Amino acid sequence: MAITRRKFLGWMGAAGVGVTVGKTARAASNKHFTGHPDSMGVLHDIARCVGCRSCEAACNTVNQLPPPETSFKDLTVLDRKRRTTPPEYTVVNRYDATSAGSKQIYRKNQCNHCLEPACASACFVKAFTKSEEGAVIYDETVCVGCRYCMVACPFEIPTYEYDKALTPRVTKCTMCHPRVQEGKLPGCVEACPTEALSFGKRDDLLKIARERIRKDPDNYIDHIYGEQEMGGTSWLYISNVPFKELGMREDLGITPAPALTAGALGAVPIVVGLWPVLLTGIYAISQRKDKVAEEEQALAVAAAQQATQEKADAELKKTLEMKEKEKETAINMAVKKALDEAAKAQEEAAQAEEAAQAQEAAAPAGEAAPEAQDDKDQKQTEEDS
Amino acid sequence: MEKGRKLLRWTGVIAVSTVLLVLGAAAYGIEQAGDKEALRSADIIVIDTMSRFGRLDRPPVVYRHDKHTEALQKQGKDCAACHLKDDKQRLSLKYMRLQDLDRESSMLVYHDNCIACHTETLATGEKGGPITCGECHLKSPNAVSSWQAFGMDKSLHYRHSKALDKKCGDCHHQFDEKTQKLVYVEGQESSCRYCHKQQLEDKRIPFSEAAHEACIACHRETLAKKKEAGPINCAGCHDAEQQLEIPTLENVPRMKRNQPDVVFVKTGAKSGLTPEGALRTKAVPFNHQAHEIYNDTCRVCHHASLTSCAECHTVNGIKEGDFVQLEQAMHQLRADASCLGCHTEAQADKSCAGCHAFIQKGLKGDTTTCRACHMEGAPAGSEITGKPEEAMLATMLLNARTPVMGTLPIEDIPEKVVINKLTNKYQPVEMPHRKIVQALVKGIGDNKLAANFHADPGTLCQGCHHNSPQAKKPPQCGSCHGEPFNPEEPNRPGLIGAYHIQCMGCHSEMGIEKPVGCTECHKEK
């Protein structure tokens, strides 16, 4: 359909203005979510971890997970880096940190229970919830097995039971949410012998971490990992070697994952709500205009047609009248002519008769009768027409 | 398709693939360059004389000095081949010039002389150095300097003074302002570094120049006389391995420089030094002679001059001391020159770190520790005048101290301590308590510093039995350490954590490897 430049610009301008009318969308409610008040967290002091795997064993017991292939007392599994798997909500890995000399450093890896979780943001069936206690909990009854959460997690934590495709289930650390609600400690925290894991309110843990760093600045790196990474996590780490050497990403930034898409997603309602109405309106208006124009045109055409018709009728009438007149005139003339002729004929006939009488005395009267008969016939036909 | 469009499309494809290939090859190329082992040498000098004139057109040249010295030696040439003599017959440390020149001449000095010599050497058929631009001005020179700083310590100094028959004036000099000349004043010898700093100041040449001029010149002369002398090449002093080969004396005889044996640390008040400040704390008797033994150089404490600290570091701080007050000069934890700084460093030793890694460092505001130095019976700091009687008093006070490790009688130290508070998964721990205490005492040995601070018998026990008053029967761990994560005591571990952090922490700090794993300390149930 051909569209004029003016129309096109008009539509675009209206659409653009429509979008700016809405406010910039933000994740959650305000500027920055710092966690539910009094939400709990865990502080992992990497300097204290000795790689004993008691936390893994306790997690296995508390969550009633299947027994592992190699016993938790077997420390040779630390020879290779492991990631979380469906029956292993948490793993301890060993790192040969170059900056600590030949010392071996151990770190426990598990869901970090972000303040604004990427998994919750990516899940379109709302399987993940950030609970008030701080844990990010998962509802397997609504899960459809799309695994967007696995894609979204910047720490690559959620694991999936691929062998049970029809009952999709994603597994990850739950921060022992049921136990925490009862006032107990998470399994791993309770089991750690060197108190490399501390449990408490996230704000308190931050203070404890800062105090530990302050007391021993030559030992600890001056940074609490998780304080701001990805908008803040409930699982905090302090370490005596750079975090990069422990396989922890330092390129994540402080923007929470939902905020990365909040802008675009926030624009969707306004676009979906406003644009159809606006654009339809504009379309309708421009169509109406056309329609009105069409109607007017039709009217005008009709009027013109009618005028023409009347004019034609008038002319026709006039012509007919004229013709009538002419016909009358012609008839009159013809009649007159006929009368004249008749008169003339009569005169002649009279003359002829006289002559004839004169002659008649010499000829029959039959021949003059057909002539008079013809004249009479002519006169009839002319009167009829 | 039109011919033109087809051509365009193929040009595009070729252009893109060329770009990708070049980038890929470049990346690969960089990796390959990094594979080669970098050359490590102590004699590497980066010639960037031209950097004074702004941006360099070519990368600075990585120059190997020792290589050239060796090569020239083979040719029968010595330092004078490249280093010109000034009017005082001293070798200039610059190359082929006595002073720095303008831009063009500076460049030509190097180009003309270096390339000429290289070309000559090549002409004789020997291996010569580079001739073309890019061979000297390497974009990515694969050489890393392994240069280590070097200085005089008391052992080396003794060997020098012996070799020179105690003719101190051969090396030590001062600048006389009146005569504007260098003179030698006996009794006022001090470190070169007190005057010769890192940079050129007025007419005072930088320390590196002074050292090279003085040391190498003398070594060369001595070698020329066919006597034993120190190195004249870079690596001889500045290569880490060769530094270890320099002979050192174990017991260096004391250097005589009119220093005191035992003295009260001057505080600057009423002692003929700066008049301000009235130090009311008890003065510290200081065994200067003993401390000379503990340090390799005088510079460790006398970092700017061989005088009393209080001359620059007054009680309230003056400009000469960079406004560092006397208290900071004596107690600052991170300064080598401060008393507390050096003592705290000593605590990092493996025999001490087991306890001291966990004890808060620095001033604790606790009278007992202060009294270890600010002794009872000493006069107030403001009363110290420097009279000889004071030295005697100081000596008496120090002798009254018993620098002997205080330990409780053996029967008061339990032999075994059974820790059976938490026995869910493991059996009780049978801790060899007496053995541990005795090992700690043995580790301290006859260290006087430790003995001074651990003279009280109960002090050593407080390494583990901490945060409680000293006692023969200290409180149990469990009387303070209970449930973990108590918000009222955020920094106090729970009982399990306390046991493991204390025991395993101590072992880790002291480098003890033996109890490995869980079951060596407590067997499974």
PDB file of N, CA, C and O in Angstrom, chain A residues 48 50 73 185 189 192-195 197-199 204 208 211 215 217-218, chain B residues 334 426 484-485 487 490-494 496-497 500-501 504 508 518 524:
ATOM      1  N   ARG A  48      41.053 -20.365  55.881  1.00  0.00           N
ATOM      2  CA  ARG A  48      40.895 -21.391  56.904  1.00  0.00           C
ATOM      3  C   ARG A  48      40.553 -22.766  56.332  1.00  0.00           C
ATOM      4  O   ARG A  48      40.586 -23.756  57.051  1.00  0.00           O
ATOM      5  N   VAL A  50      40.790 -26.268  54.827  1.00  0.00           N
ATOM      6  CA  VAL A  50      41.879 -27.238  54.723  1.00  0.00           C
ATOM      7  C   VAL A  50      41.538 -28.372  53.769  1.00  0.00           C
ATOM      8  O   VAL A  50      42.283 -29.335  53.661  1.00  0.00           O
ATOM      9  N   LYS A  73      36.018 -39.228  52.366  1.00  0.00           N
ATOM     10  CA  LYS A  73      37.308 -39.162  53.026  1.00  0.00           C
ATOM     11  C   LYS A  73      38.459 -39.273  52.038  1.00  0.00           C
ATOM     12  O   LYS A  73      39.611 -39.062  52.376  1.00  0.00           O
ATOM     13  N   LEU A 185      21.679 -24.579  61.811  1.00  0.00           N
ATOM     14  CA  LEU A 185      22.692 -24.139  60.865  1.00  0.00           C
ATOM     15  C   LEU A 185      22.605 -24.988  59.609  1.00  0.00           C
ATOM     16  O   LEU A 185      22.212 -26.147  59.655  1.00  0.00           O
ATOM     17  N   VAL A 189      27.933 -25.709  57.181  1.00  0.00           N
ATOM     18  CA  VAL A 189      28.469 -24.796  58.189  1.00  0.00           C
ATOM     19  C   VAL A 189      28.670 -25.524  59.501  1.00  0.00           C
ATOM     20  O   VAL A 189      29.688 -25.372  60.180  1.00  0.00           O
ATOM     21  N   CYS A 192      31.858 -27.902  59.357  1.00  0.00           N
ATOM     22  CA  CYS A 192      33.233 -27.453  59.078  1.00  0.00           C
ATOM     23  C   CYS A 192      34.032 -27.382  60.365  1.00  0.00           C
ATOM     24  O   CYS A 192      33.673 -26.632  61.275  1.00  0.00           O
ATOM     25  N   PRO A 193      35.141 -28.114  60.478  1.00  0.00           N
ATOM     26  CA  PRO A 193      35.885 -28.115  61.745  1.00  0.00           C
ATOM     27  C   PRO A 193      36.674 -26.836  61.992  1.00  0.00           C
ATOM     28  O   PRO A 193      36.877 -26.455  63.133  1.00  0.00           O
ATOM     29  N   THR A 194      37.122 -26.166  60.936  1.00  0.00           N
ATOM     30  CA  THR A 194      37.972 -24.998  61.157  1.00  0.00           C
ATOM     31  C   THR A 194      37.198 -23.695  61.079  1.00  0.00           C
ATOM     32  O   THR A 194      37.789 -22.631  61.023  1.00  0.00           O
ATOM     33  N   GLU A 195      35.862 -23.786  61.096  1.00  0.00           N
ATOM     34  CA  GLU A 195      35.019 -22.590  60.974  1.00  0.00           C
ATOM     35  C   GLU A 195      35.435 -21.746  59.769  1.00  0.00           C
ATOM     36  O   GLU A 195      35.522 -20.517  59.862  1.00  0.00           O
ATOM     37  N   LEU A 197      33.478 -21.700  57.404  1.00  0.00           N
ATOM     38  CA  LEU A 197      32.149 -21.214  57.031  1.00  0.00           C
ATOM     39  C   LEU A 197      31.515 -20.622  58.267  1.00  0.00           C
ATOM     40  O   LEU A 197      31.456 -21.276  59.310  1.00  0.00           O
ATOM     41  N   SER A 198      31.042 -19.394  58.146  1.00  0.00           N
ATOM     42  CA  SER A 198      30.349 -18.745  59.249  1.00  0.00           C
ATOM     43  C   SER A 198      28.958 -18.386  58.774  1.00  0.00           C
ATOM     44  O   SER A 198      28.785 -17.891  57.659  1.00  0.00           O
ATOM     45  N   PHE A 199      27.992 -18.611  59.628  1.00  0.00           N
ATOM     46  CA  PHE A 199      26.599 -18.346  59.275  1.00  0.00           C
ATOM     47  C   PHE A 199      26.077 -17.213  60.127  1.00  0.00           C
ATOM     48  O   PHE A 199      26.389 -17.119  61.317  1.00  0.00           O
ATOM     49  N   ASP A 204      26.011  -8.659  59.339  1.00  0.00           N
ATOM     50  CA  ASP A 204      26.991  -9.001  60.372  1.00  0.00           C
ATOM     51  C   ASP A 204      28.199  -9.690  59.766  1.00  0.00           C
ATOM     52  O   ASP A 204      29.336  -9.462  60.178  1.00  0.00           O
ATOM     53  N   ILE A 208      32.158  -8.900  60.138  1.00  0.00           N
ATOM     54  CA  ILE A 208      33.150  -9.864  60.591  1.00  0.00           C
ATOM     55  C   ILE A 208      34.277  -9.998  59.569  1.00  0.00           C
ATOM     56  O   ILE A 208      35.465 -10.034  59.898  1.00  0.00           O
ATOM     57  N   GLU A 211      36.546  -7.080  59.708  1.00  0.00           N
ATOM     58  CA  GLU A 211      37.387  -7.110  60.901  1.00  0.00           C
ATOM     59  C   GLU A 211      38.531  -8.086  60.718  1.00  0.00           C
ATOM     60  O   GLU A 211      39.662  -7.814  61.098  1.00  0.00           O
ATOM     61  N   LYS A 215      42.468  -7.051  60.852  1.00  0.00           N
ATOM     62  CA  LYS A 215      43.405  -7.557  61.846  1.00  0.00           C
ATOM     63  C   LYS A 215      44.620  -8.194  61.202  1.00  0.00           C
ATOM     64  O   LYS A 215      45.661  -8.330  61.818  1.00  0.00           O
ATOM     65  N   PRO A 217      46.168  -7.686  57.720  1.00  0.00           N
ATOM     66  CA  PRO A 217      46.193  -7.164  56.353  1.00  0.00           C
ATOM     67  C   PRO A 217      47.269  -7.790  55.477  1.00  0.00           C
ATOM     68  O   PRO A 217      47.147  -7.789  54.253  1.00  0.00           O
ATOM     69  N   ASP A 218      48.317  -8.365  56.122  1.00  0.00           N
ATOM     70  CA  ASP A 218      49.354  -8.981  55.300  1.00  0.00           C
ATOM     71  C   ASP A 218      48.905 -10.309  54.741  1.00  0.00           C
ATOM     72  O   ASP A 218      49.487 -10.817  53.796  1.00  0.00           O
TER      73      ASP A 218
ATOM     74  N   ARG B 334      55.884  -1.107  61.030  1.00  0.00           N
ATOM     75  CA  ARG B 334      56.383  -1.527  59.723  1.00  0.00           C
ATOM     76  C   ARG B 334      57.748  -0.985  59.386  1.00  0.00           C
ATOM     77  O   ARG B 334      58.237  -1.173  58.290  1.00  0.00           O
ATOM     78  N   TYR B 426      34.320 -38.598  66.693  1.00  0.00           N
ATOM     79  CA  TYR B 426      35.692 -39.036  66.944  1.00  0.00           C
ATOM     80  C   TYR B 426      35.897 -39.283  68.428  1.00  0.00           C
ATOM     81  O   TYR B 426      35.179 -38.762  69.271  1.00  0.00           O
ATOM     82  N   PRO B 484      28.993 -21.625  68.054  1.00  0.00           N
ATOM     83  CA  PRO B 484      29.568 -20.648  67.125  1.00  0.00           C
ATOM     84  C   PRO B 484      28.542 -19.602  66.694  1.00  0.00           C
ATOM     85  O   PRO B 484      27.346 -19.761  66.934  1.00  0.00           O
ATOM     86  N   PHE B 485      29.008 -18.565  66.080  1.00  0.00           N
ATOM     87  CA  PHE B 485      28.185 -17.530  65.433  1.00  0.00           C
ATOM     88  C   PHE B 485      27.277 -16.845  66.444  1.00  0.00           C
ATOM     89  O   PHE B 485      26.085 -16.647  66.209  1.00  0.00           O
ATOM     90  N   PRO B 487      26.079 -13.607  67.834  1.00  0.00           N
ATOM     91  CA  PRO B 487      26.190 -12.219  67.343  1.00  0.00           C
ATOM     92  C   PRO B 487      26.809 -11.271  68.369  1.00  0.00           C
ATOM     93  O   PRO B 487      27.341 -10.230  68.018  1.00  0.00           O
ATOM     94  N   PRO B 490      31.106 -11.644  67.699  1.00  0.00           N
ATOM     95  CA  PRO B 490      31.233 -12.056  66.296  1.00  0.00           C
ATOM     96  C   PRO B 490      32.595 -12.617  65.934  1.00  0.00           C
ATOM     97  O   PRO B 490      32.713 -13.387  64.990  1.00  0.00           O
ATOM     98  N   ASN B 491      33.649 -12.222  66.682  1.00  0.00           N
ATOM     99  CA  ASN B 491      34.981 -12.675  66.291  1.00  0.00           C
ATOM    100  C   ASN B 491      35.460 -13.856  67.105  1.00  0.00           C
ATOM    101  O   ASN B 491      36.618 -14.236  67.020  1.00  0.00           O
ATOM    102  N   ARG B 492      34.589 -14.439  67.902  1.00  0.00           N
ATOM    103  CA  ARG B 492      34.997 -15.570  68.728  1.00  0.00           C
ATOM    104  C   ARG B 492      34.502 -16.856  68.072  1.00  0.00           C
ATOM    105  O   ARG B 492      33.298 -17.030  67.890  1.00  0.00           O
ATOM    106  N   PRO B 493      35.425 -17.745  67.688  1.00  0.00           N
ATOM    107  CA  PRO B 493      34.958 -19.006  67.089  1.00  0.00           C
ATOM    108  C   PRO B 493      34.242 -19.881  68.107  1.00  0.00           C
ATOM    109  O   PRO B 493      34.420 -19.711  69.315  1.00  0.00           O
ATOM    110  N   GLY B 494      33.432 -20.796  67.593  1.00  0.00           N
ATOM    111  CA  GLY B 494      32.826 -21.802  68.456  1.00  0.00           C
ATOM    112  C   GLY B 494      33.892 -22.787  68.928  1.00  0.00           C
ATOM    113  O   GLY B 494      35.069 -22.682  68.553  1.00  0.00           O
ATOM    114  N   ILE B 496      34.491 -26.092  68.403  1.00  0.00           N
ATOM    115  CA  ILE B 496      35.184 -26.903  67.376  1.00  0.00           C
ATOM    116  C   ILE B 496      36.154 -26.028  66.596  1.00  0.00           C
ATOM    117  O   ILE B 496      37.312 -26.384  66.374  1.00  0.00           O
ATOM    118  N   GLY B 497      35.656 -24.863  66.168  1.00  0.00           N
ATOM    119  CA  GLY B 497      36.509 -23.953  65.404  1.00  0.00           C
ATOM    120  C   GLY B 497      37.716 -23.530  66.211  1.00  0.00           C
ATOM    121  O   GLY B 497      38.837 -23.475  65.696  1.00  0.00           O
ATOM    122  N   HIS B 500      40.342 -26.361  66.335  1.00  0.00           N
ATOM    123  CA  HIS B 500      41.026 -26.609  65.064  1.00  0.00           C
ATOM    124  C   HIS B 500      41.832 -25.413  64.609  1.00  0.00           C
ATOM    125  O   HIS B 500      42.943 -25.552  64.108  1.00  0.00           O
ATOM    126  N   ILE B 501      41.274 -24.185  64.758  1.00  0.00           N
ATOM    127  CA  ILE B 501      42.026 -23.015  64.296  1.00  0.00           C
ATOM    128  C   ILE B 501      43.304 -22.877  65.106  1.00  0.00           C
ATOM    129  O   ILE B 501      44.381 -22.604  64.582  1.00  0.00           O
ATOM    130  N   MET B 504      45.642 -26.391  64.453  1.00  0.00           N
ATOM    131  CA  MET B 504      46.113 -26.490  63.065  1.00  0.00           C
ATOM    132  C   MET B 504      46.793 -25.195  62.628  1.00  0.00           C
ATOM    133  O   MET B 504      47.758 -25.215  61.855  1.00  0.00           O
ATOM    134  N   SER B 508      50.530 -24.974  61.163  1.00  0.00           N
ATOM    135  CA  SER B 508      50.754 -24.447  59.823  1.00  0.00           C
ATOM    136  C   SER B 508      51.761 -23.314  59.852  1.00  0.00           C
ATOM    137  O   SER B 508      52.661 -23.236  59.021  1.00  0.00           O
ATOM    138  N   CYS B 518      42.518 -36.072  59.633  1.00  0.00           N
ATOM    139  CA  CYS B 518      41.719 -35.990  60.850  1.00  0.00           C
ATOM    140  C   CYS B 518      42.133 -37.040  61.876  1.00  0.00           C
ATOM    141  O   CYS B 518      42.198 -36.762  63.070  1.00  0.00           O
ATOM    142  N   GLU B 524      38.761 -42.342  64.766  1.00  0.00           N
ATOM    143  CA  GLU B 524      37.313 -42.385  64.534  1.00  0.00           C
ATOM    144  C   GLU B 524      36.667 -43.283  65.552  1.00  0.00           C
ATOM    145  O   GLU B 524      37.269 -44.213  66.067  1.00  0.00           O
TER     146      GLU B 524
END
